[in-house]
Amino acid sequence: MGRKKEPSILTWPSIFKKRRRNRPVIRPNAQDHALTAWCDEAAKSLGLRDLGERVVVAWNGRMQTTAGRAWWPDRYIELNPKLKDCPPEELWRTLKHELAHLVAYERAGRRRIDPHGGEWQQACADLGIAGEQPFHNLPFKRRRMKRNHAYICPNCLVTLHRVRPIQRAVACYSCCKKYNKGNYHERFRLMERRM
């Protein structure tokens, strides 16, 4: 009378699937061929022919305070365009810093390594920047976002300022924790306040 149901194939729920970082978007007009050629030569001089042939250097206008970023296994280096306004040695130091990440990962193969660990420090020394620090101290200005939305707790009167509006029911965490064992309760729901 009725159709038999096919047995469903069990699959892992999406929360258990291994998540991969977003891949970089390589914009052809942002690629810097001169810096890419330099990285190619530097990698080949270290005996890393595959890295040299596949490395790409590009400028990323979306970067605000980060000087550079290296993507592995894509062998892609992004640089902040604000480096063009800095002294040339800062640009070269940042490029070598990011290339050292790719060199360290290339040498490590499939073995997991610390991003600024011993392998990276050795790669920095091989590229001529021994003793390199993991972070820069360049004067990149952080973009300030105006917080147009304010919310107030009706119980403790604490005000929360936000750039984006709250889209769902949110309550004051400290009041929920103190008076309701950490569970949400409507009486502690944040109310929008006019700015």
Short mmCIF file of N, CA and C in Angstrom, two decimals:
data_model
loop_
_atom_site.label_atom_id
_atom_site.label_comp_id
_atom_site.label_asym_id
_atom_site.label_seq_id
_atom_site.Cartn_x
_atom_site.Cartn_y
_atom_site.Cartn_z
N MET A 1 0.80 -1.18 0.00
CA MET A 1 0.00 0.00 0.00
C MET A 1 0.86 1.27 0.00
N GLY A 2 1.67 1.40 1.02
CA GLY A 2 2.55 2.57 1.07
C GLY A 2 3.94 2.23 0.57
N ARG A 3 4.64 3.26 0.17
CA ARG A 3 6.01 3.05 -0.29
C ARG A 3 6.93 2.87 0.88
N LYS A 4 7.90 2.00 0.68
CA LYS A 4 8.90 1.80 1.73
C LYS A 4 9.86 2.97 1.71
N LYS A 5 10.21 3.44 2.89
CA LYS A 5 11.17 4.53 2.97
C LYS A 5 12.57 3.98 2.80
N GLU A 6 13.36 4.69 2.04
CA GLU A 6 14.76 4.32 1.87
C GLU A 6 15.49 4.65 3.17
N PRO A 7 16.39 3.78 3.60
CA PRO A 7 17.14 4.12 4.80
C PRO A 7 18.01 5.34 4.53
N SER A 8 17.94 6.29 5.44
CA SER A 8 18.72 7.52 5.25
C SER A 8 20.17 7.28 5.64
N ILE A 9 21.04 7.93 4.96
CA ILE A 9 22.47 7.82 5.23
C ILE A 9 22.80 8.81 6.34
N LEU A 10 23.43 8.30 7.37
CA LEU A 10 23.79 9.17 8.47
C LEU A 10 24.96 10.05 8.07
N THR A 11 24.83 11.33 8.32
CA THR A 11 25.92 12.27 8.06
C THR A 11 26.18 13.05 9.34
N TRP A 12 27.38 13.57 9.44
CA TRP A 12 27.72 14.37 10.60
C TRP A 12 26.96 15.68 10.55
N PRO A 13 26.42 16.11 11.68
CA PRO A 13 25.82 17.44 11.71
C PRO A 13 26.89 18.49 11.41
N SER A 14 26.45 19.61 10.91
CA SER A 14 27.39 20.64 10.48
C SER A 14 28.26 21.15 11.63
N ILE A 15 27.78 21.03 12.88
CA ILE A 15 28.60 21.53 13.99
C ILE A 15 29.82 20.67 14.24
N PHE A 16 29.80 19.41 13.77
CA PHE A 16 30.94 18.54 13.97
C PHE A 16 31.92 18.54 12.80
N LYS A 17 31.52 19.14 11.71
CA LYS A 17 32.40 19.17 10.54
C LYS A 17 33.57 20.10 10.82
N LYS A 18 34.71 19.72 10.30
CA LYS A 18 35.90 20.54 10.48
C LYS A 18 35.74 21.82 9.66
N ARG A 19 35.90 22.94 10.33
CA ARG A 19 35.72 24.21 9.65
C ARG A 19 37.06 24.69 9.11
N ARG A 20 37.04 25.20 7.92
CA ARG A 20 38.25 25.74 7.31
C ARG A 20 38.13 27.25 7.26
N ARG A 21 39.25 27.88 7.51
CA ARG A 21 39.30 29.32 7.42
C ARG A 21 38.91 29.77 6.02
N ASN A 22 38.32 30.93 5.91
CA ASN A 22 37.99 31.45 4.60
C ASN A 22 39.26 31.63 3.79
N ARG A 23 39.21 31.24 2.55
CA ARG A 23 40.37 31.38 1.68
C ARG A 23 40.48 32.84 1.26
N PRO A 24 41.69 33.31 1.02
CA PRO A 24 41.85 34.70 0.58
C PRO A 24 41.32 34.87 -0.84
N VAL A 25 40.78 36.04 -1.09
CA VAL A 25 40.31 36.37 -2.43
C VAL A 25 41.45 37.09 -3.14
N ILE A 26 41.98 36.48 -4.17
CA ILE A 26 43.11 37.06 -4.89
C ILE A 26 42.57 37.96 -5.99
N ARG A 27 42.78 39.26 -5.83
CA ARG A 27 42.35 40.22 -6.84
C ARG A 27 43.52 40.48 -7.78
N PRO A 28 43.35 40.25 -9.08
CA PRO A 28 44.47 40.39 -10.01
C PRO A 28 45.08 41.79 -10.02
N ASN A 29 44.25 42.83 -9.86
CA ASN A 29 44.79 44.19 -9.91
C ASN A 29 45.53 44.56 -8.64
N ALA A 30 45.38 43.80 -7.56
CA ALA A 30 46.06 44.08 -6.30
C ALA A 30 47.40 43.37 -6.20
N GLN A 31 47.66 42.45 -7.11
CA GLN A 31 48.90 41.67 -7.05
C GLN A 31 50.09 42.56 -7.37
N ASP A 32 51.17 42.40 -6.61
CA ASP A 32 52.41 43.14 -6.82
C ASP A 32 53.43 42.17 -7.42
N HIS A 33 53.67 42.32 -8.71
CA HIS A 33 54.54 41.38 -9.42
C HIS A 33 56.00 41.50 -9.00
N ALA A 34 56.45 42.71 -8.68
CA ALA A 34 57.85 42.89 -8.27
C ALA A 34 58.12 42.20 -6.94
N LEU A 35 57.22 42.37 -5.97
CA LEU A 35 57.41 41.73 -4.67
C LEU A 35 57.25 40.22 -4.78
N THR A 36 56.34 39.78 -5.65
CA THR A 36 56.17 38.34 -5.88
C THR A 36 57.44 37.75 -6.46
N ALA A 37 58.06 38.45 -7.40
CA ALA A 37 59.31 37.97 -8.01
C ALA A 37 60.42 37.90 -6.97
N TRP A 38 60.47 38.89 -6.08
CA TRP A 38 61.51 38.86 -5.03
C TRP A 38 61.30 37.66 -4.11
N CYS A 39 60.05 37.41 -3.72
CA CYS A 39 59.75 36.25 -2.86
C CYS A 39 60.09 34.95 -3.57
N ASP A 40 59.84 34.89 -4.87
CA ASP A 40 60.18 33.71 -5.66
C ASP A 40 61.68 33.44 -5.59
N GLU A 41 62.48 34.48 -5.80
CA GLU A 41 63.94 34.32 -5.75
C GLU A 41 64.41 33.94 -4.34
N ALA A 42 63.84 34.60 -3.32
CA ALA A 42 64.25 34.32 -1.94
C ALA A 42 63.93 32.88 -1.55
N ALA A 43 62.75 32.41 -1.92
CA ALA A 43 62.36 31.03 -1.59
C ALA A 43 63.24 30.03 -2.32
N LYS A 44 63.53 30.29 -3.58
CA LYS A 44 64.38 29.37 -4.35
C LYS A 44 65.81 29.36 -3.82
N SER A 45 66.29 30.52 -3.30
CA SER A 45 67.64 30.56 -2.73
C SER A 45 67.72 29.74 -1.43
N LEU A 46 66.57 29.53 -0.79
CA LEU A 46 66.52 28.70 0.42
C LEU A 46 66.24 27.23 0.08
N GLY A 47 66.17 26.91 -1.21
CA GLY A 47 65.94 25.52 -1.62
C GLY A 47 64.47 25.12 -1.63
N LEU A 48 63.58 26.11 -1.65
CA LEU A 48 62.13 25.83 -1.63
C LEU A 48 61.53 26.22 -2.98
N ARG A 49 61.81 25.41 -3.97
CA ARG A 49 61.40 25.71 -5.35
C ARG A 49 59.87 25.77 -5.49
N ASP A 50 59.16 24.84 -4.88
CA ASP A 50 57.70 24.80 -4.99
C ASP A 50 57.07 26.06 -4.40
N LEU A 51 57.57 26.49 -3.25
CA LEU A 51 57.07 27.72 -2.63
C LEU A 51 57.34 28.91 -3.55
N GLY A 52 58.55 28.98 -4.09
CA GLY A 52 58.90 30.09 -4.96
C GLY A 52 58.01 30.20 -6.18
N GLU A 53 57.64 29.08 -6.75
CA GLU A 53 56.81 29.10 -7.95
C GLU A 53 55.35 29.45 -7.66
N ARG A 54 54.89 29.20 -6.44
CA ARG A 54 53.47 29.39 -6.14
C ARG A 54 53.16 30.61 -5.28
N VAL A 55 54.17 31.27 -4.71
CA VAL A 55 53.91 32.39 -3.82
C VAL A 55 53.37 33.59 -4.61
N VAL A 56 52.39 34.29 -3.99
CA VAL A 56 51.79 35.48 -4.59
C VAL A 56 51.74 36.56 -3.51
N VAL A 57 52.13 37.78 -3.87
CA VAL A 57 52.07 38.92 -2.95
C VAL A 57 51.08 39.92 -3.51
N ALA A 58 50.18 40.41 -2.66
CA ALA A 58 49.16 41.37 -3.10
C ALA A 58 48.88 42.38 -1.99
N TRP A 59 48.30 43.50 -2.38
CA TRP A 59 47.90 44.55 -1.45
C TRP A 59 46.43 44.37 -1.12
N ASN A 60 46.09 44.50 0.18
CA ASN A 60 44.71 44.34 0.62
C ASN A 60 44.26 45.65 1.26
N GLY A 61 43.43 46.40 0.56
CA GLY A 61 42.96 47.70 1.05
C GLY A 61 42.02 47.62 2.23
N ARG A 62 41.54 46.44 2.57
CA ARG A 62 40.64 46.30 3.72
C ARG A 62 41.38 46.22 5.05
N MET A 63 42.68 46.02 5.01
CA MET A 63 43.44 45.92 6.26
C MET A 63 43.50 47.29 6.93
N GLN A 64 43.26 47.31 8.23
CA GLN A 64 43.27 48.56 8.99
C GLN A 64 44.54 48.70 9.82
N THR A 65 44.76 47.77 10.74
CA THR A 65 45.91 47.87 11.64
C THR A 65 46.91 46.74 11.45
N THR A 66 46.56 45.71 10.70
CA THR A 66 47.48 44.60 10.45
C THR A 66 48.43 45.00 9.34
N ALA A 67 49.73 44.78 9.55
CA ALA A 67 50.72 45.14 8.53
C ALA A 67 50.73 44.14 7.39
N GLY A 68 50.59 42.86 7.71
CA GLY A 68 50.60 41.83 6.67
C GLY A 68 50.02 40.54 7.20
N ARG A 69 49.76 39.63 6.27
CA ARG A 69 49.18 38.34 6.65
C ARG A 69 49.63 37.30 5.63
N ALA A 70 50.02 36.13 6.12
CA ALA A 70 50.44 35.03 5.25
C ALA A 70 49.40 33.92 5.32
N TRP A 71 49.00 33.40 4.16
CA TRP A 71 48.00 32.34 4.09
C TRP A 71 48.68 31.05 3.66
N TRP A 72 48.55 30.05 4.51
CA TRP A 72 49.07 28.72 4.19
C TRP A 72 47.89 27.77 4.12
N PRO A 73 47.77 26.86 3.26
CA PRO A 73 48.71 26.40 2.23
C PRO A 73 48.54 27.11 0.90
N ASP A 74 47.83 28.24 0.87
CA ASP A 74 47.61 28.95 -0.38
C ASP A 74 48.87 29.65 -0.89
N ARG A 75 49.86 29.82 0.00
CA ARG A 75 51.12 30.49 -0.34
C ARG A 75 50.84 31.89 -0.86
N TYR A 76 50.08 32.62 -0.08
CA TYR A 76 49.59 33.94 -0.46
C TYR A 76 49.94 34.93 0.66
N ILE A 77 50.51 36.07 0.30
CA ILE A 77 50.88 37.10 1.27
C ILE A 77 50.07 38.35 0.96
N GLU A 78 49.39 38.88 1.98
CA GLU A 78 48.66 40.14 1.85
C GLU A 78 49.41 41.20 2.63
N LEU A 79 49.52 42.39 2.05
CA LEU A 79 50.18 43.51 2.71
C LEU A 79 49.22 44.69 2.80
N ASN A 80 49.37 45.47 3.86
CA ASN A 80 48.56 46.66 4.07
C ASN A 80 49.09 47.77 3.16
N PRO A 81 48.24 48.42 2.37
CA PRO A 81 48.71 49.51 1.50
C PRO A 81 49.31 50.69 2.26
N LYS A 82 49.02 50.81 3.55
CA LYS A 82 49.61 51.89 4.35
C LYS A 82 51.12 51.73 4.48
N LEU A 83 51.64 50.53 4.19
CA LEU A 83 53.09 50.31 4.22
C LEU A 83 53.80 51.13 3.15
N LYS A 84 53.09 51.53 2.10
CA LYS A 84 53.69 52.35 1.04
C LYS A 84 54.08 53.73 1.57
N ASP A 85 53.38 54.19 2.63
CA ASP A 85 53.68 55.49 3.22
C ASP A 85 54.78 55.42 4.27
N CYS A 86 55.17 54.23 4.67
CA CYS A 86 56.22 54.03 5.67
C CYS A 86 57.58 53.96 4.97
N PRO A 87 58.67 54.05 5.74
CA PRO A 87 59.99 53.90 5.14
C PRO A 87 60.11 52.54 4.44
N PRO A 88 60.91 52.46 3.36
CA PRO A 88 61.01 51.21 2.59
C PRO A 88 61.47 50.02 3.42
N GLU A 89 62.32 50.26 4.42
CA GLU A 89 62.79 49.13 5.24
C GLU A 89 61.66 48.47 6.02
N GLU A 90 60.61 49.23 6.36
CA GLU A 90 59.46 48.64 7.05
C GLU A 90 58.68 47.71 6.12
N LEU A 91 58.56 48.12 4.86
CA LEU A 91 57.89 47.27 3.87
C LEU A 91 58.66 45.97 3.70
N TRP A 92 59.98 46.05 3.55
CA TRP A 92 60.79 44.84 3.34
C TRP A 92 60.80 43.96 4.58
N ARG A 93 60.85 44.58 5.76
CA ARG A 93 60.83 43.79 6.99
C ARG A 93 59.50 43.03 7.11
N THR A 94 58.39 43.71 6.80
CA THR A 94 57.08 43.06 6.88
C THR A 94 56.96 41.94 5.84
N LEU A 95 57.45 42.20 4.63
CA LEU A 95 57.40 41.17 3.58
C LEU A 95 58.22 39.95 4.00
N LYS A 96 59.42 40.17 4.54
CA LYS A 96 60.25 39.05 4.99
C LYS A 96 59.59 38.31 6.15
N HIS A 97 58.95 39.07 7.05
CA HIS A 97 58.24 38.47 8.19
C HIS A 97 57.17 37.50 7.69
N GLU A 98 56.37 37.95 6.73
CA GLU A 98 55.29 37.10 6.21
C GLU A 98 55.83 35.94 5.39
N LEU A 99 56.88 36.19 4.61
CA LEU A 99 57.49 35.10 3.84
C LEU A 99 58.08 34.06 4.78
N ALA A 100 58.60 34.49 5.94
CA ALA A 100 59.15 33.55 6.92
C ALA A 100 58.08 32.58 7.41
N HIS A 101 56.84 33.05 7.53
CA HIS A 101 55.74 32.15 7.91
C HIS A 101 55.58 31.04 6.86
N LEU A 102 55.57 31.43 5.60
CA LEU A 102 55.40 30.44 4.53
C LEU A 102 56.59 29.49 4.46
N VAL A 103 57.80 30.02 4.66
CA VAL A 103 59.00 29.18 4.65
C VAL A 103 58.93 28.16 5.79
N ALA A 104 58.53 28.62 6.98
CA ALA A 104 58.45 27.72 8.14
C ALA A 104 57.43 26.61 7.90
N TYR A 105 56.26 26.97 7.37
CA TYR A 105 55.23 25.96 7.10
C TYR A 105 55.67 25.01 5.99
N GLU A 106 56.35 25.54 4.97
CA GLU A 106 56.82 24.69 3.87
C GLU A 106 57.83 23.67 4.38
N ARG A 107 58.73 24.11 5.25
CA ARG A 107 59.74 23.20 5.79
C ARG A 107 59.12 22.17 6.73
N ALA A 108 58.07 22.56 7.46
CA ALA A 108 57.45 21.66 8.44
C ALA A 108 56.62 20.57 7.77
N GLY A 109 56.19 20.81 6.55
CA GLY A 109 55.35 19.82 5.88
C GLY A 109 53.98 19.74 6.52
N ARG A 110 53.58 18.54 6.90
CA ARG A 110 52.25 18.36 7.50
C ARG A 110 52.27 18.50 9.01
N ARG A 111 53.43 18.69 9.58
CA ARG A 111 53.56 18.81 11.03
C ARG A 111 53.03 20.18 11.48
N ARG A 112 52.27 20.20 12.56
CA ARG A 112 51.73 21.45 13.09
C ARG A 112 52.83 22.22 13.82
N ILE A 113 52.93 23.52 13.55
CA ILE A 113 53.96 24.34 14.21
C ILE A 113 53.32 25.59 14.79
N ASP A 114 54.03 26.21 15.73
CA ASP A 114 53.61 27.46 16.34
C ASP A 114 53.88 28.59 15.34
N PRO A 115 52.91 29.50 15.11
CA PRO A 115 53.11 30.55 14.11
C PRO A 115 54.37 31.40 14.32
N HIS A 116 54.73 31.69 15.56
CA HIS A 116 55.94 32.48 15.83
C HIS A 116 56.93 31.68 16.67
N GLY A 117 56.97 30.38 16.43
CA GLY A 117 57.84 29.49 17.19
C GLY A 117 59.24 29.39 16.61
N GLY A 118 59.94 28.34 16.99
CA GLY A 118 61.32 28.15 16.60
C GLY A 118 61.53 28.02 15.10
N GLU A 119 60.62 27.34 14.41
CA GLU A 119 60.74 27.18 12.96
C GLU A 119 60.65 28.54 12.26
N TRP A 120 59.71 29.38 12.74
CA TRP A 120 59.55 30.71 12.16
C TRP A 120 60.77 31.58 12.45
N GLN A 121 61.30 31.51 13.67
CA GLN A 121 62.48 32.29 14.02
C GLN A 121 63.68 31.88 13.18
N GLN A 122 63.82 30.58 12.89
CA GLN A 122 64.90 30.12 12.03
C GLN A 122 64.72 30.64 10.60
N ALA A 123 63.47 30.64 10.13
CA ALA A 123 63.20 31.17 8.79
C ALA A 123 63.50 32.66 8.72
N CYS A 124 63.18 33.39 9.79
CA CYS A 124 63.51 34.83 9.85
C CYS A 124 65.02 35.02 9.76
N ALA A 125 65.77 34.23 10.50
CA ALA A 125 67.23 34.33 10.47
C ALA A 125 67.75 34.03 9.06
N ASP A 126 67.18 33.05 8.39
CA ASP A 126 67.60 32.71 7.03
C ASP A 126 67.29 33.82 6.04
N LEU A 127 66.24 34.61 6.32
CA LEU A 127 65.86 35.71 5.43
C LEU A 127 66.52 37.03 5.82
N GLY A 128 67.36 37.02 6.86
CA GLY A 128 68.11 38.22 7.24
C GLY A 128 67.43 39.12 8.25
N ILE A 129 66.44 38.62 8.96
CA ILE A 129 65.79 39.43 10.00
C ILE A 129 65.79 38.66 11.32
N ALA A 130 66.97 38.25 11.74
CA ALA A 130 67.09 37.50 13.00
C ALA A 130 66.60 38.35 14.16
N GLY A 131 65.94 37.73 15.12
CA GLY A 131 65.42 38.45 16.29
C GLY A 131 64.15 39.24 16.01
N GLU A 132 63.46 38.91 14.94
CA GLU A 132 62.22 39.60 14.56
C GLU A 132 61.15 39.41 15.63
N GLN A 133 60.41 40.47 15.91
CA GLN A 133 59.32 40.43 16.88
C GLN A 133 58.03 39.99 16.16
N PRO A 134 57.14 39.29 16.87
CA PRO A 134 55.90 38.83 16.23
C PRO A 134 54.96 39.96 15.80
N PHE A 135 55.02 41.12 16.47
CA PHE A 135 54.06 42.18 16.19
C PHE A 135 54.78 43.47 15.84
N HIS A 136 54.11 44.31 15.05
CA HIS A 136 54.72 45.57 14.62
C HIS A 136 54.32 46.70 15.55
N ASN A 137 55.02 47.83 15.43
CA ASN A 137 54.66 49.03 16.18
C ASN A 137 54.54 50.21 15.22
N LEU A 138 53.97 49.95 14.06
CA LEU A 138 53.77 50.99 13.05
C LEU A 138 52.58 51.86 13.44
N PRO A 139 52.59 53.12 13.06
CA PRO A 139 51.52 54.05 13.49
C PRO A 139 50.27 53.96 12.61
N PHE A 140 49.66 52.79 12.53
CA PHE A 140 48.43 52.64 11.75
C PHE A 140 47.26 53.06 12.63
N LYS A 141 46.48 54.00 12.13
CA LYS A 141 45.33 54.49 12.89
C LYS A 141 44.18 53.50 12.78
N ARG A 142 43.56 53.26 13.93
CA ARG A 142 42.39 52.39 13.98
C ARG A 142 41.16 53.22 13.62
N ARG A 143 40.29 52.65 12.82
CA ARG A 143 39.07 53.34 12.43
C ARG A 143 38.08 53.29 13.59
N ARG A 144 37.58 54.43 13.97
CA ARG A 144 36.61 54.50 15.06
C ARG A 144 35.20 54.42 14.50
N MET A 145 34.41 53.55 15.09
CA MET A 145 33.02 53.39 14.67
C MET A 145 32.13 54.13 15.66
N LYS A 146 31.21 54.93 15.14
CA LYS A 146 30.29 55.65 16.01
C LYS A 146 29.23 54.68 16.50
N ARG A 147 29.02 54.67 17.80
CA ARG A 147 28.03 53.77 18.40
C ARG A 147 26.70 54.50 18.50
N ASN A 148 25.82 54.22 17.57
CA ASN A 148 24.54 54.93 17.47
C ASN A 148 23.42 54.30 18.28
N HIS A 149 23.64 53.14 18.83
CA HIS A 149 22.56 52.43 19.53
C HIS A 149 22.94 52.23 21.00
N ALA A 150 22.02 52.58 21.87
CA ALA A 150 22.24 52.41 23.31
C ALA A 150 21.09 51.58 23.88
N TYR A 151 21.44 50.68 24.79
CA TYR A 151 20.46 49.82 25.44
C TYR A 151 20.68 49.90 26.94
N ILE A 152 19.59 49.86 27.69
CA ILE A 152 19.67 50.00 29.15
C ILE A 152 18.95 48.83 29.82
N CYS A 153 19.53 48.37 30.92
CA CYS A 153 18.89 47.32 31.71
C CYS A 153 17.88 47.98 32.64
N PRO A 154 16.63 47.55 32.64
CA PRO A 154 15.62 48.17 33.50
C PRO A 154 15.85 47.89 34.99
N ASN A 155 16.67 46.90 35.31
CA ASN A 155 16.90 46.54 36.70
C ASN A 155 18.09 47.30 37.30
N CYS A 156 19.26 47.15 36.70
CA CYS A 156 20.47 47.76 37.27
C CYS A 156 20.85 49.08 36.60
N LEU A 157 20.15 49.46 35.53
CA LEU A 157 20.34 50.72 34.81
C LEU A 157 21.71 50.85 34.13
N VAL A 158 22.36 49.74 33.85
CA VAL A 158 23.62 49.75 33.11
C VAL A 158 23.30 50.02 31.65
N THR A 159 24.10 50.89 31.02
CA THR A 159 23.90 51.23 29.61
C THR A 159 24.94 50.52 28.75
N LEU A 160 24.48 49.95 27.65
CA LEU A 160 25.34 49.25 26.70
C LEU A 160 25.26 49.98 25.36
N HIS A 161 26.42 50.44 24.84
CA HIS A 161 26.47 51.14 23.56
C HIS A 161 26.93 50.17 22.49
N ARG A 162 26.27 50.23 21.32
CA ARG A 162 26.60 49.32 20.22
C ARG A 162 26.61 50.05 18.89
N VAL A 163 27.42 49.52 17.96
CA VAL A 163 27.45 50.05 16.60
C VAL A 163 26.24 49.56 15.83
N ARG A 164 25.92 48.29 15.97
CA ARG A 164 24.78 47.69 15.27
C ARG A 164 23.62 47.47 16.23
N PRO A 165 22.40 47.55 15.73
CA PRO A 165 21.26 47.30 16.62
C PRO A 165 21.16 45.82 16.99
N ILE A 166 20.62 45.57 18.16
CA ILE A 166 20.38 44.19 18.61
C ILE A 166 19.15 43.67 17.88
N GLN A 167 19.25 42.48 17.30
CA GLN A 167 18.18 41.95 16.46
C GLN A 167 17.21 41.03 17.20
N ARG A 168 17.60 40.55 18.38
CA ARG A 168 16.74 39.60 19.08
C ARG A 168 16.66 39.97 20.55
N ALA A 169 15.92 39.22 21.31
CA ALA A 169 15.76 39.50 22.73
C ALA A 169 17.06 39.20 23.48
N VAL A 170 17.61 40.22 24.13
CA VAL A 170 18.85 40.08 24.89
C VAL A 170 18.62 40.69 26.26
N ALA A 171 19.11 39.99 27.27
CA ALA A 171 18.93 40.47 28.64
C ALA A 171 20.28 40.81 29.26
N CYS A 172 20.25 41.57 30.34
CA CYS A 172 21.46 41.95 31.09
C CYS A 172 22.05 40.69 31.72
N TYR A 173 23.28 40.38 31.34
CA TYR A 173 23.91 39.14 31.80
C TYR A 173 24.12 39.14 33.31
N SER A 174 24.60 40.26 33.85
CA SER A 174 24.88 40.28 35.29
C SER A 174 23.61 40.13 36.12
N CYS A 175 22.51 40.73 35.68
CA CYS A 175 21.24 40.59 36.41
C CYS A 175 20.68 39.18 36.29
N CYS A 176 20.75 38.59 35.10
CA CYS A 176 20.29 37.21 34.93
C CYS A 176 21.11 36.26 35.79
N LYS A 177 22.40 36.51 35.85
CA LYS A 177 23.29 35.65 36.64
C LYS A 177 23.00 35.80 38.14
N LYS A 178 22.77 37.03 38.55
CA LYS A 178 22.58 37.31 39.97
C LYS A 178 21.20 36.88 40.48
N TYR A 179 20.15 37.13 39.69
CA TYR A 179 18.80 36.91 40.18
C TYR A 179 18.08 35.70 39.58
N ASN A 180 18.62 35.11 38.50
CA ASN A 180 17.90 34.03 37.83
C ASN A 180 18.80 32.85 37.47
N LYS A 181 19.85 32.63 38.24
CA LYS A 181 20.78 31.50 38.06
C LYS A 181 21.39 31.44 36.65
N GLY A 182 21.58 32.61 36.04
CA GLY A 182 22.22 32.67 34.72
C GLY A 182 21.29 32.44 33.56
N ASN A 183 20.01 32.23 33.81
CA ASN A 183 19.05 32.00 32.73
C ASN A 183 18.38 33.30 32.32
N TYR A 184 17.98 33.36 31.06
CA TYR A 184 17.30 34.54 30.53
C TYR A 184 15.97 34.76 31.24
N HIS A 185 15.65 36.04 31.51
CA HIS A 185 14.33 36.39 32.04
C HIS A 185 13.91 37.70 31.40
N GLU A 186 12.65 37.79 31.05
CA GLU A 186 12.12 38.94 30.33
C GLU A 186 12.26 40.25 31.12
N ARG A 187 12.23 40.19 32.44
CA ARG A 187 12.30 41.44 33.22
C ARG A 187 13.68 42.09 33.15
N PHE A 188 14.70 41.35 32.68
CA PHE A 188 16.04 41.92 32.54
C PHE A 188 16.37 42.23 31.08
N ARG A 189 15.36 42.18 30.23
CA ARG A 189 15.57 42.43 28.80
C ARG A 189 16.03 43.87 28.58
N LEU A 190 17.06 44.03 27.75
CA LEU A 190 17.60 45.36 27.47
C LEU A 190 16.60 46.15 26.63
N MET A 191 16.44 47.43 27.00
CA MET A 191 15.51 48.30 26.31
C MET A 191 16.30 49.37 25.56
N GLU A 192 15.88 49.66 24.33
CA GLU A 192 16.59 50.67 23.54
C GLU A 192 16.36 52.06 24.11
N ARG A 193 17.43 52.82 24.18
CA ARG A 193 17.37 54.18 24.70
C ARG A 193 17.71 55.14 23.57
N ARG A 194 16.98 56.22 23.46
CA ARG A 194 17.24 57.23 22.43
C ARG A 194 18.57 57.92 22.71
N MET A 195 19.32 58.15 21.64
CA MET A 195 20.63 58.82 21.80
C MET A 195 20.51 60.28 21.43
#
